[in-house]
PDB file of C-alpha atoms and ligand atoms in Angstrom:
ATOM      1  CA  MET M   1      -6.921-145.543 -34.169  1.00  0.00           C
ATOM      2  CA  TYR M   2     -10.019-144.070 -35.709  1.00  0.00           C
ATOM      3  CA  ASN M   3     -13.466-144.747 -34.324  1.00  0.00           C
ATOM      4  CA  ASN M   4     -15.283-143.543 -37.380  1.00  0.00           C
ATOM      5  CA  GLU M   5     -14.664-142.374 -40.908  1.00  0.00           C
ATOM      6  CA  MET M   6     -16.683-140.791 -43.720  1.00  0.00           C
ATOM      7  CA  LYS M   7     -16.169-139.633 -47.281  1.00  0.00           C
ATOM      8  CA  LEU M   8     -18.139-137.160 -49.317  1.00  0.00           C
ATOM      9  CA  GLU M   9     -17.883-136.055 -52.957  1.00  0.00           C
ATOM     10  CA  PHE M  10     -19.833-133.373 -54.753  1.00  0.00           C
ATOM     11  CA  ILE M  11     -19.492-131.147 -57.794  1.00  0.00           C
ATOM     12  CA  SER M  12     -18.185-127.614 -57.469  1.00  0.00           C
ATOM     13  CA  LYS M  13     -21.485-125.758 -57.212  1.00  0.00           C
ATOM     14  CA  SER M  14     -21.758-122.970 -54.659  1.00  0.00           C
ATOM     15  CA  SER M  15     -25.109-124.339 -53.476  1.00  0.00           C
ATOM     16  CA  ASN M  16     -23.146-127.337 -52.118  1.00  0.00           C
ATOM     17  CA  GLU M  17     -21.260-125.149 -49.615  1.00  0.00           C
ATOM     18  CA  ALA M  18     -24.114-125.265 -47.111  1.00  0.00           C
ATOM     19  CA  PHE M  19     -24.627-129.000 -47.740  1.00  0.00           C
ATOM     20  CA  ALA M  20     -20.934-129.730 -47.063  1.00  0.00           C
ATOM     21  CA  ARG M  21     -20.643-127.833 -43.798  1.00  0.00           C
ATOM     22  CA  ILE M  22     -23.928-129.232 -42.465  1.00  0.00           C
ATOM     23  CA  ALA M  23     -22.909-132.798 -43.383  1.00  0.00           C
ATOM     24  CA  VAL M  24     -19.540-132.486 -41.625  1.00  0.00           C
ATOM     25  CA  ALA M  25     -21.181-130.854 -38.613  1.00  0.00           C
ATOM     26  CA  ALA M  26     -23.649-133.746 -38.391  1.00  0.00           C
ATOM     27  CA  PHE M  27     -20.729-136.204 -38.464  1.00  0.00           C
ATOM     28  CA  ALA M  28     -18.826-134.182 -35.850  1.00  0.00           C
ATOM     29  CA  SER M  29     -21.830-134.128 -33.540  1.00  0.00           C
ATOM     30  CA  GLN M  30     -21.018-137.756 -32.613  1.00  0.00           C
ATOM     31  CA  LEU M  31     -18.254-136.312 -30.422  1.00  0.00           C
ATOM     32  CA  ASP M  32     -20.836-134.249 -28.566  1.00  0.00           C
ATOM     33  CA  PRO M  33     -19.253-130.849 -29.272  1.00  0.00           C
ATOM     34  CA  THR M  34     -20.502-127.568 -27.835  1.00  0.00           C
ATOM     35  CA  ILE M  35     -22.482-125.212 -30.057  1.00  0.00           C
ATOM     36  CA  GLU M  36     -19.369-123.042 -30.378  1.00  0.00           C
ATOM     37  CA  GLU M  37     -17.153-125.967 -31.401  1.00  0.00           C
ATOM     38  CA  LEU M  38     -19.718-126.995 -34.000  1.00  0.00           C
ATOM     39  CA  ALA M  39     -19.928-123.440 -35.346  1.00  0.00           C
ATOM     40  CA  ASP M  40     -16.120-123.334 -35.648  1.00  0.00           C
ATOM     41  CA  ILE M  41     -16.101-126.578 -37.654  1.00  0.00           C
ATOM     42  CA  LYS M  42     -18.899-125.372 -39.939  1.00  0.00           C
ATOM     43  CA  THR M  43     -17.092-122.119 -40.655  1.00  0.00           C
ATOM     44  CA  ALA M  44     -13.741-123.782 -41.363  1.00  0.00           C
ATOM     45  CA  VAL M  45     -15.362-126.319 -43.726  1.00  0.00           C
ATOM     46  CA  SER M  46     -17.242-123.557 -45.493  1.00  0.00           C
ATOM     47  CA  GLU M  47     -13.979-121.649 -46.069  1.00  0.00           C
ATOM     48  CA  ALA M  48     -12.095-124.630 -47.498  1.00  0.00           C
ATOM     49  CA  VAL M  49     -14.959-125.804 -49.714  1.00  0.00           C
ATOM     50  CA  THR M  50     -15.576-122.286 -51.035  1.00  0.00           C
ATOM     51  CA  ASN M  51     -11.875-121.962 -51.864  1.00  0.00           C
ATOM     52  CA  SER M  52     -11.944-125.182 -53.867  1.00  0.00           C
ATOM     53  CA  ILE M  53     -15.003-124.011 -55.783  1.00  0.00           C
ATOM     54  CA  ILE M  54     -14.062-120.398 -56.529  1.00  0.00           C
ATOM     55  CA  HIS M  55     -10.255-120.571 -56.677  1.00  0.00           C
ATOM     56  CA  GLY M  56      -9.468-124.218 -57.410  1.00  0.00           C
ATOM     57  CA  TYR M  57     -12.032-124.739 -60.156  1.00  0.00           C
ATOM     58  CA  ASP M  58     -12.844-121.108 -60.911  1.00  0.00           C
ATOM     59  CA  LYS M  59     -15.765-121.309 -63.345  1.00  0.00           C
ATOM     60  CA  LYS M  60     -15.045-124.864 -64.434  1.00  0.00           C
ATOM     61  CA  GLN M  61     -16.816-127.868 -63.008  1.00  0.00           C
ATOM     62  CA  GLY M  62     -14.871-130.281 -60.848  1.00  0.00           C
ATOM     63  CA  VAL M  63     -15.235-132.549 -57.841  1.00  0.00           C
ATOM     64  CA  VAL M  64     -14.620-131.516 -54.241  1.00  0.00           C
ATOM     65  CA  LYS M  65     -13.774-134.352 -51.844  1.00  0.00           C
ATOM     66  CA  ILE M  66     -14.119-134.407 -48.088  1.00  0.00           C
ATOM     67  CA  SER M  67     -12.783-137.153 -45.843  1.00  0.00           C
ATOM     68  CA  SER M  68     -13.210-137.018 -42.120  1.00  0.00           C
ATOM     69  CA  TRP M  69     -12.166-139.167 -39.189  1.00  0.00           C
ATOM     70  CA  LEU M  70     -13.148-139.227 -35.548  1.00  0.00           C
ATOM     71  CA  THR M  71     -10.959-140.422 -32.713  1.00  0.00           C
ATOM     72  CA  GLU M  72     -11.931-140.490 -29.045  1.00  0.00           C
ATOM     73  CA  ASN M  73     -11.607-136.707 -28.761  1.00  0.00           C
ATOM     74  CA  GLU M  74     -10.638-135.266 -32.138  1.00  0.00           C
ATOM     75  CA  ILE M  75     -12.065-134.640 -35.587  1.00  0.00           C
ATOM     76  CA  ILE M  76      -9.785-134.607 -38.613  1.00  0.00           C
ATOM     77  CA  ILE M  77     -11.115-133.136 -41.852  1.00  0.00           C
ATOM     78  CA  GLU M  78      -9.453-133.280 -45.261  1.00  0.00           C
ATOM     79  CA  ILE M  79     -10.872-131.176 -48.094  1.00  0.00           C
ATOM     80  CA  SER M  80      -9.369-131.511 -51.549  1.00  0.00           C
ATOM     81  CA  ASP M  81      -9.815-130.472 -55.153  1.00  0.00           C
ATOM     82  CA  LYS M  82      -8.098-131.245 -58.445  1.00  0.00           C
ATOM     83  CA  GLY M  83      -8.120-127.608 -59.445  1.00  0.00           C
ATOM     84  CA  LYS M  84      -5.449-125.181 -60.435  1.00  0.00           C
ATOM     85  CA  GLY M  85      -3.367-125.318 -57.245  1.00  0.00           C
ATOM     86  CA  ILE M  86      -1.573-122.596 -55.283  1.00  0.00           C
ATOM     87  CA  GLU M  87       1.798-121.251 -56.392  1.00  0.00           C
ATOM     88  CA  ASN M  88       2.932-119.901 -53.023  1.00  0.00           C
ATOM     89  CA  VAL M  89       1.113-121.453 -50.072  1.00  0.00           C
ATOM     90  CA  GLU M  90       2.885-119.365 -47.423  1.00  0.00           C
ATOM     91  CA  MET M  91       1.801-116.186 -49.161  1.00  0.00           C
ATOM     92  CA  ALA M  92      -1.758-117.454 -49.688  1.00  0.00           C
ATOM     93  CA  LYS M  93      -2.061-118.094 -45.932  1.00  0.00           C
ATOM     94  CA  GLU M  94      -1.213-114.490 -45.053  1.00  0.00           C
ATOM     95  CA  PRO M  95      -4.212-112.537 -43.726  1.00  0.00           C
ATOM     96  CA  LEU M  96      -5.789-110.267 -46.360  1.00  0.00           C
ATOM     97  CA  TYR M  97      -3.965-111.978 -49.238  1.00  0.00           C
ATOM     98  CA  THR M  98      -6.400-112.648 -52.072  1.00  0.00           C
ATOM     99  CA  THR M  99      -6.119-113.128 -55.816  1.00  0.00           C
ATOM    100  CA  LYS M 100      -9.773-112.176 -56.307  1.00  0.00           C
ATOM    101  CA  PRO M 101     -10.297-108.740 -54.707  1.00  0.00           C
ATOM    102  CA  ASN M 102     -12.679-107.777 -57.533  1.00  0.00           C
ATOM    103  CA  LEU M 103     -15.045-110.560 -56.446  1.00  0.00           C
ATOM    104  CA  GLU M 104     -15.246-109.028 -52.973  1.00  0.00           C
ATOM    105  CA  ARG M 105     -13.069-111.680 -51.374  1.00  0.00           C
ATOM    106  CA  SER M 106     -11.215-110.474 -48.305  1.00  0.00           C
ATOM    107  CA  GLY M 107      -8.295-112.893 -48.046  1.00  0.00           C
ATOM    108  CA  MET M 108      -9.335-114.099 -44.585  1.00  0.00           C
ATOM    109  CA  GLY M 109     -10.284-117.710 -45.354  1.00  0.00           C
ATOM    110  CA  PHE M 110      -7.051-119.413 -44.310  1.00  0.00           C
ATOM    111  CA  THR M 111      -6.728-117.150 -41.266  1.00  0.00           C
ATOM    112  CA  ILE M 112     -10.237-118.156 -40.160  1.00  0.00           C
ATOM    113  CA  MET M 113      -9.506-121.886 -40.683  1.00  0.00           C
ATOM    114  CA  GLU M 114      -6.287-121.561 -38.701  1.00  0.00           C
ATOM    115  CA  SER M 115      -7.886-119.822 -35.762  1.00  0.00           C
ATOM    116  CA  PHE M 116     -11.141-121.812 -35.628  1.00  0.00           C
ATOM    117  CA  MET M 117      -9.400-125.203 -35.780  1.00  0.00           C
ATOM    118  CA  ASP M 118      -6.464-126.481 -33.715  1.00  0.00           C
ATOM    119  CA  LYS M 119      -4.331-127.433 -36.706  1.00  0.00           C
ATOM    120  CA  MET M 120      -4.378-126.643 -40.403  1.00  0.00           C
ATOM    121  CA  GLU M 121      -2.049-127.795 -43.177  1.00  0.00           C
ATOM    122  CA  VAL M 122      -2.148-126.978 -46.867  1.00  0.00           C
ATOM    123  CA  GLU M 123      -0.589-129.117 -49.592  1.00  0.00           C
ATOM    124  CA  SER M 124      -0.827-127.823 -53.125  1.00  0.00           C
ATOM    125  CA  VAL M 125       0.699-128.488 -56.519  1.00  0.00           C
ATOM    126  CA  VAL M 126       0.132-126.074 -59.369  1.00  0.00           C
ATOM    127  CA  GLY M 127      -1.969-127.747 -62.051  1.00  0.00           C
ATOM    128  CA  LEU M 128      -2.802-130.735 -59.831  1.00  0.00           C
ATOM    129  CA  GLY M 129      -4.834-129.404 -56.947  1.00  0.00           C
ATOM    130  CA  THR M 130      -5.017-128.503 -53.297  1.00  0.00           C
ATOM    131  CA  LYS M 131      -5.598-130.409 -50.079  1.00  0.00           C
ATOM    132  CA  VAL M 132      -6.395-128.763 -46.757  1.00  0.00           C
ATOM    133  CA  THR M 133      -6.164-130.909 -43.621  1.00  0.00           C
ATOM    134  CA  MET M 134      -7.583-129.558 -40.388  1.00  0.00           C
ATOM    135  CA  SER M 135      -8.191-130.991 -36.963  1.00  0.00           C
ATOM    136  CA  LYS M 136      -9.886-129.962 -33.775  1.00  0.00           C
ATOM    137  CA  ILE M 137      -9.873-131.459 -30.304  1.00  0.00           C
ATOM    138  CA  ILE M 138     -13.373-131.957 -28.934  1.00  0.00           C
ATOM    139  CA  LYS M 139     -13.218-132.474 -25.208  1.00  0.00           C
ATOM    140  CA  PRO M 140     -15.459-135.274 -23.967  1.00  0.00           C
ATOM    141  CA  LYS M 141     -18.575-134.056 -22.158  1.00  0.00           C
ATOM    142  CA  GLU M 142     -17.418-135.364 -18.737  1.00  0.00           C
ATOM    143  CA  ASP M 143     -14.360-133.106 -18.916  1.00  0.00           C
ATOM    144  CA  LYS M 144     -16.498-130.137 -19.847  1.00  0.00           C
ATOM    145  CA  ASP M 145     -18.881-130.827 -16.959  1.00  0.00           C
ATOM    146  CA  GLU M 146     -15.895-131.109 -14.672  1.00  0.00           C
ATOM    147  CA  ASP M 147     -14.528-127.774 -15.886  1.00  0.00           C
ATOM    148  CA  GLU M 148     -17.871-126.189 -15.247  1.00  0.00           C
ATOM    149  CA  PHE M 149     -18.025-127.736 -11.779  1.00  0.00           C
ATOM    150  CA  LYS M 150     -14.544-126.406 -10.968  1.00  0.00           C
ATOM    151  CA  MET M 151     -15.559-122.956 -12.147  1.00  0.00           C
ATOM    152  CA  LEU M 152     -18.709-122.999 -10.049  1.00  0.00           C
ATOM    153  CA  THR M 153     -16.938-124.165  -6.900  1.00  0.00           C
ATOM    154  CA  ALA M 154     -14.070-121.709  -7.432  1.00  0.00           C
ATOM    155  CA  ASN M 155     -16.550-118.866  -7.593  1.00  0.00           C
ATOM    156  CA  SER M 156     -18.375-119.742  -4.417  1.00  0.00           C
TER     157      SER M 156
ATOM    158  CA  MET U   1     -33.152-110.021 -46.959  1.00  0.00           C
ATOM    159  CA  GLU U   2     -35.780-107.593 -45.710  1.00  0.00           C
ATOM    160  CA  SER U   3     -35.374-103.878 -46.184  1.00  0.00           C
ATOM    161  CA  LYS U   4     -37.082-100.924 -44.587  1.00  0.00           C
ATOM    162  CA  PHE U   5     -36.651 -97.261 -45.432  1.00  0.00           C
ATOM    163  CA  TYR U   6     -37.305 -94.528 -42.849  1.00  0.00           C
ATOM    164  CA  GLU U   7     -38.020 -91.382 -44.882  1.00  0.00           C
ATOM    165  CA  LYS U   8     -37.636 -88.931 -41.967  1.00  0.00           C
ATOM    166  CA  ASP U   9     -34.047 -89.994 -41.189  1.00  0.00           C
ATOM    167  CA  LYS U  10     -33.209 -91.132 -44.727  1.00  0.00           C
ATOM    168  CA  LEU U  11     -32.270 -94.402 -43.044  1.00  0.00           C
ATOM    169  CA  LEU U  12     -32.241 -97.726 -44.902  1.00  0.00           C
ATOM    170  CA  VAL U  13     -32.184-100.851 -42.752  1.00  0.00           C
ATOM    171  CA  LEU U  14     -31.120-104.049 -44.485  1.00  0.00           C
ATOM    172  CA  LYS U  15     -31.993-107.075 -42.388  1.00  0.00           C
ATOM    173  CA  VAL U  16     -30.231-110.227 -43.533  1.00  0.00           C
ATOM    174  CA  THR U  17     -32.502-113.224 -42.978  1.00  0.00           C
ATOM    175  CA  SER U  18     -30.369-116.022 -44.429  1.00  0.00           C
ATOM    176  CA  GLU U  19     -26.996-117.618 -43.777  1.00  0.00           C
ATOM    177  CA  ILE U  20     -24.142-115.664 -45.370  1.00  0.00           C
ATOM    178  CA  ASP U  21     -21.730-117.637 -47.551  1.00  0.00           C
ATOM    179  CA  ASP U  22     -20.293-117.392 -51.052  1.00  0.00           C
ATOM    180  CA  HIS U  23     -23.562-118.757 -52.487  1.00  0.00           C
ATOM    181  CA  SER U  24     -26.165-116.676 -50.658  1.00  0.00           C
ATOM    182  CA  VAL U  25     -24.099-113.490 -50.694  1.00  0.00           C
ATOM    183  CA  GLN U  26     -24.727-112.930 -54.395  1.00  0.00           C
ATOM    184  CA  GLU U  27     -28.438-112.373 -53.883  1.00  0.00           C
ATOM    185  CA  ILE U  28     -27.901-110.273 -50.733  1.00  0.00           C
ATOM    186  CA  ARG U  29     -25.397-108.054 -52.555  1.00  0.00           C
ATOM    187  CA  ARG U  30     -27.705-107.566 -55.526  1.00  0.00           C
ATOM    188  CA  LYS U  31     -30.683-106.652 -53.348  1.00  0.00           C
ATOM    189  CA  ALA U  32     -28.673-104.339 -51.102  1.00  0.00           C
ATOM    190  CA  ASP U  33     -27.292-102.351 -54.022  1.00  0.00           C
ATOM    191  CA  TYR U  34     -30.712-102.199 -55.637  1.00  0.00           C
ATOM    192  CA  GLU U  35     -32.356-100.832 -52.473  1.00  0.00           C
ATOM    193  CA  MET U  36     -29.582 -98.270 -51.944  1.00  0.00           C
ATOM    194  CA  GLU U  37     -29.966 -96.967 -55.468  1.00  0.00           C
ATOM    195  CA  ARG U  38     -33.725 -96.907 -55.149  1.00  0.00           C
ATOM    196  CA  TYR U  39     -33.931 -94.907 -51.899  1.00  0.00           C
ATOM    197  CA  MET U  40     -30.674 -92.923 -51.991  1.00  0.00           C
ATOM    198  CA  PRO U  41     -30.417 -93.025 -48.170  1.00  0.00           C
ATOM    199  CA  LYS U  42     -28.079 -90.963 -46.011  1.00  0.00           C
ATOM    200  CA  LYS U  43     -27.569 -93.868 -43.622  1.00  0.00           C
ATOM    201  CA  VAL U  44     -27.535 -97.599 -44.291  1.00  0.00           C
ATOM    202  CA  VAL U  45     -27.540-100.161 -41.488  1.00  0.00           C
ATOM    203  CA  PHE U  46     -26.983-103.904 -41.928  1.00  0.00           C
ATOM    204  CA  ASP U  47     -28.946-105.810 -39.289  1.00  0.00           C
ATOM    205  CA  PHE U  48     -27.357-109.199 -38.418  1.00  0.00           C
ATOM    206  CA  ASP U  49     -29.860-110.180 -35.732  1.00  0.00           C
ATOM    207  CA  SER U  50     -31.165-113.263 -37.550  1.00  0.00           C
ATOM    208  CA  VAL U  51     -27.926-114.417 -39.160  1.00  0.00           C
ATOM    209  CA  THR U  52     -27.213-117.926 -37.882  1.00  0.00           C
ATOM    210  CA  PHE U  53     -24.127-118.543 -40.019  1.00  0.00           C
ATOM    211  CA  MET U  54     -21.552-116.322 -41.677  1.00  0.00           C
ATOM    212  CA  ASP U  55     -18.120-117.037 -43.159  1.00  0.00           C
ATOM    213  CA  SER U  56     -15.570-114.752 -44.809  1.00  0.00           C
ATOM    214  CA  ALA U  57     -18.078-113.900 -47.548  1.00  0.00           C
ATOM    215  CA  GLY U  58     -19.683-111.584 -44.978  1.00  0.00           C
ATOM    216  CA  ILE U  59     -16.510-109.501 -44.740  1.00  0.00           C
ATOM    217  CA  GLY U  60     -16.426-108.934 -48.497  1.00  0.00           C
ATOM    218  CA  LEU U  61     -20.148-108.178 -48.468  1.00  0.00           C
ATOM    219  CA  VAL U  62     -19.895-105.431 -45.859  1.00  0.00           C
ATOM    220  CA  ILE U  63     -16.738-103.853 -47.284  1.00  0.00           C
ATOM    221  CA  GLY U  64     -18.289-103.876 -50.760  1.00  0.00           C
ATOM    222  CA  ARG U  65     -21.477-102.190 -49.490  1.00  0.00           C
ATOM    223  CA  TYR U  66     -19.351 -99.687 -47.530  1.00  0.00           C
ATOM    224  CA  LYS U  67     -17.733 -98.631 -50.796  1.00  0.00           C
ATOM    225  CA  PHE U  68     -21.084 -98.524 -52.579  1.00  0.00           C
ATOM    226  CA  ALA U  69     -22.618 -96.417 -49.786  1.00  0.00           C
ATOM    227  CA  ASN U  70     -19.687 -93.994 -49.982  1.00  0.00           C
ATOM    228  CA  MET U  71     -20.268 -93.673 -53.693  1.00  0.00           C
ATOM    229  CA  ILE U  72     -23.872 -92.568 -53.222  1.00  0.00           C
ATOM    230  CA  GLY U  73     -22.975 -90.303 -50.282  1.00  0.00           C
ATOM    231  CA  ALA U  74     -24.353 -92.535 -47.502  1.00  0.00           C
ATOM    232  CA  LYS U  75     -22.795 -93.740 -44.251  1.00  0.00           C
ATOM    233  CA  LEU U  76     -22.817 -97.466 -43.476  1.00  0.00           C
ATOM    234  CA  GLY U  77     -23.158 -99.124 -40.077  1.00  0.00           C
ATOM    235  CA  VAL U  78     -23.700-102.646 -38.752  1.00  0.00           C
ATOM    236  CA  SER U  79     -26.060-103.724 -35.997  1.00  0.00           C
ATOM    237  CA  ASN U  80     -27.039-106.661 -33.761  1.00  0.00           C
ATOM    238  CA  LEU U  81     -23.834-108.610 -34.291  1.00  0.00           C
ATOM    239  CA  THR U  82     -24.093-112.088 -32.851  1.00  0.00           C
ATOM    240  CA  GLN U  83     -21.061-113.594 -31.116  1.00  0.00           C
ATOM    241  CA  SER U  84     -19.967-115.558 -34.166  1.00  0.00           C
ATOM    242  CA  VAL U  85     -20.534-112.722 -36.633  1.00  0.00           C
ATOM    243  CA  LYS U  86     -18.538-110.361 -34.420  1.00  0.00           C
ATOM    244  CA  ARG U  87     -15.663-112.812 -34.212  1.00  0.00           C
ATOM    245  CA  ILE U  88     -15.305-112.923 -38.007  1.00  0.00           C
ATOM    246  CA  PHE U  89     -15.558-109.142 -38.346  1.00  0.00           C
ATOM    247  CA  ASP U  90     -13.047-108.591 -35.517  1.00  0.00           C
ATOM    248  CA  MET U  91     -10.489-110.760 -37.289  1.00  0.00           C
ATOM    249  CA  SER U  92     -10.640-108.666 -40.439  1.00  0.00           C
ATOM    250  CA  GLY U  93     -10.299-105.305 -38.682  1.00  0.00           C
ATOM    251  CA  LEU U  94     -13.477-104.195 -40.448  1.00  0.00           C
ATOM    252  CA  LEU U  95     -15.036-102.797 -37.269  1.00  0.00           C
ATOM    253  CA  LYS U  96     -12.309-100.152 -37.094  1.00  0.00           C
ATOM    254  CA  LEU U  97     -13.727 -98.756 -40.317  1.00  0.00           C
ATOM    255  CA  ILE U  98     -17.436 -99.382 -39.916  1.00  0.00           C
ATOM    256  CA  PRO U  99     -19.328 -98.378 -36.762  1.00  0.00           C
ATOM    257  CA  THR U 100     -21.613-100.674 -34.803  1.00  0.00           C
ATOM    258  CA  VAL U 101     -24.910 -98.885 -34.253  1.00  0.00           C
ATOM    259  CA  GLU U 102     -28.029 -99.502 -32.154  1.00  0.00           C
ATOM    260  CA  LEU U 103     -31.341-100.049 -33.897  1.00  0.00           C
ATOM    261  CA  ASN U 104     -34.502 -99.335 -31.980  1.00  0.00           C
TER     262      ASN U 104
HETATM  263  N1  LIG K 201      -8.291-124.591 -53.297  1.00  0.00           N
HETATM  264  C1  LIG K 201      -7.579-123.573 -53.817  1.00  0.00           C
HETATM  265  N2  LIG K 201      -7.131-123.640 -55.108  1.00  0.00           N
HETATM  266  C2  LIG K 201      -6.422-122.630 -55.660  1.00  0.00           C
HETATM  267  N3  LIG K 201      -6.112-121.485 -54.996  1.00  0.00           N
HETATM  268  C3  LIG K 201      -6.509-121.348 -53.719  1.00  0.00           C
HETATM  269  C4  LIG K 201      -7.271-122.382 -53.060  1.00  0.00           C
HETATM  270  N4  LIG K 201      -7.520-121.977 -51.791  1.00  0.00           N
HETATM  271  C5  LIG K 201      -6.957-120.759 -51.658  1.00  0.00           C
HETATM  272  N5  LIG K 201      -6.350-120.369 -52.801  1.00  0.00           N
HETATM  273  C6  LIG K 201      -5.583-119.110 -53.008  1.00  0.00           C
HETATM  274  O1  LIG K 201      -5.247-118.570 -51.741  1.00  0.00           O
HETATM  275  C7  LIG K 201      -5.745-117.248 -51.597  1.00  0.00           C
HETATM  276  C8  LIG K 201      -6.127-116.989 -50.145  1.00  0.00           C
HETATM  277  O2  LIG K 201      -7.228-117.788 -49.745  1.00  0.00           O
HETATM  278  P1  LIG K 201      -8.194-117.259 -48.574  1.00  0.00           P
HETATM  279  O3  LIG K 201      -9.300-118.218 -48.405  1.00  0.00           O
HETATM  280  O4  LIG K 201      -7.364-116.946 -47.382  1.00  0.00           O
HETATM  281  O5  LIG K 201      -8.732-115.866 -49.143  1.00  0.00           O
HETATM  282  P2  LIG K 201      -9.825-115.612 -50.307  1.00  0.00           P
HETATM  283  O6  LIG K 201     -10.527-116.868 -50.632  1.00  0.00           O
HETATM  284  O7  LIG K 201      -9.129-114.926 -51.429  1.00  0.00           O
HETATM  285  O8  LIG K 201     -10.830-114.604 -49.609  1.00  0.00           O
HETATM  286  P3  LIG K 201     -11.948-114.979 -48.488  1.00  0.00           P
HETATM  287  O9  LIG K 201     -11.754-116.416 -48.126  1.00  0.00           O
HETATM  288  O10 LIG K 201     -11.688-114.066 -47.332  1.00  0.00           O
HETATM  289  O11 LIG K 201     -13.249-114.695 -49.118  1.00  0.00           O
HETATM  290  C9  LIG K 201      -6.889-117.137 -52.588  1.00  0.00           C
HETATM  291  O12 LIG K 201      -7.130-115.816 -53.006  1.00  0.00           O
HETATM  292  C10 LIG K 201      -6.387-118.035 -53.737  1.00  0.00           C
HETATM  293  O13 LIG K 201      -5.492-117.330 -54.560  1.00  0.00           O
HETATM  294 MG1  LIG K 202     -11.351-118.086 -49.171  1.00  0.00          MG
END
């Protein structure tokens, strides 16, 4: 069961990229993540939201939606657009694959999401849109303290 | 972004002072190219010391400036990579192409 849930909608303006990642990070902070965990979440959200804006909607205006849920020790984030969709998702996920090399994109967005989060899934239908679902386990603070304690005692 | 040109070494230092994402990168790119054309340096160094956030837009930024520097006959390096900036660059293999240099 979920302990908390939030939804966010905004238009596809690039100035909303910072707003989106900061909002999700603020929500995630309820799980008491480390600075690194929070940075990972921010980066992954930034990648997905940017993709919706520059690939999904291209130059057109549309709405980007974020839903997020918290459980005891996990954050689940769903980012979706009603943009143009992805023809071949497997290919799009390959490192360095980009359809916009002339805009100085590097094709690393999906690779970054995959490695910064624990799970990432992409659902997309051409002409209908794209939905990226990601999740990350955030260990409760007591466990982290315990890990640190074990490390300290193991070293002495 | 703050820039500083050292005439003696023909060195242009570009210090990024904002977060780097798809939105902010447009202004950084424009300024960087403008400063390179203005000073025609032999060396250009991107200083990441005060970058608190960077996503994949940073990879495109640096590779784009690497090409631009080549075009004007300059060498490009990066400096003061924070942990999170380095992680993104490492993933892309960009640091095999572009040297990390020390700024003093
Ligand atoms: N929301 C989306 N709608 C439509 N196409 C998408 C969407 N997200 C990704 N894509 C497609 O998948 C490709 C790969 O995405 P990825 O984020 O990995 O790289 P990129 O955005 O091209 O470059 P980078 O993220 O490194 O700047 C994109 O070039 C685009 O063709
Ligand atoms: Mg991308």
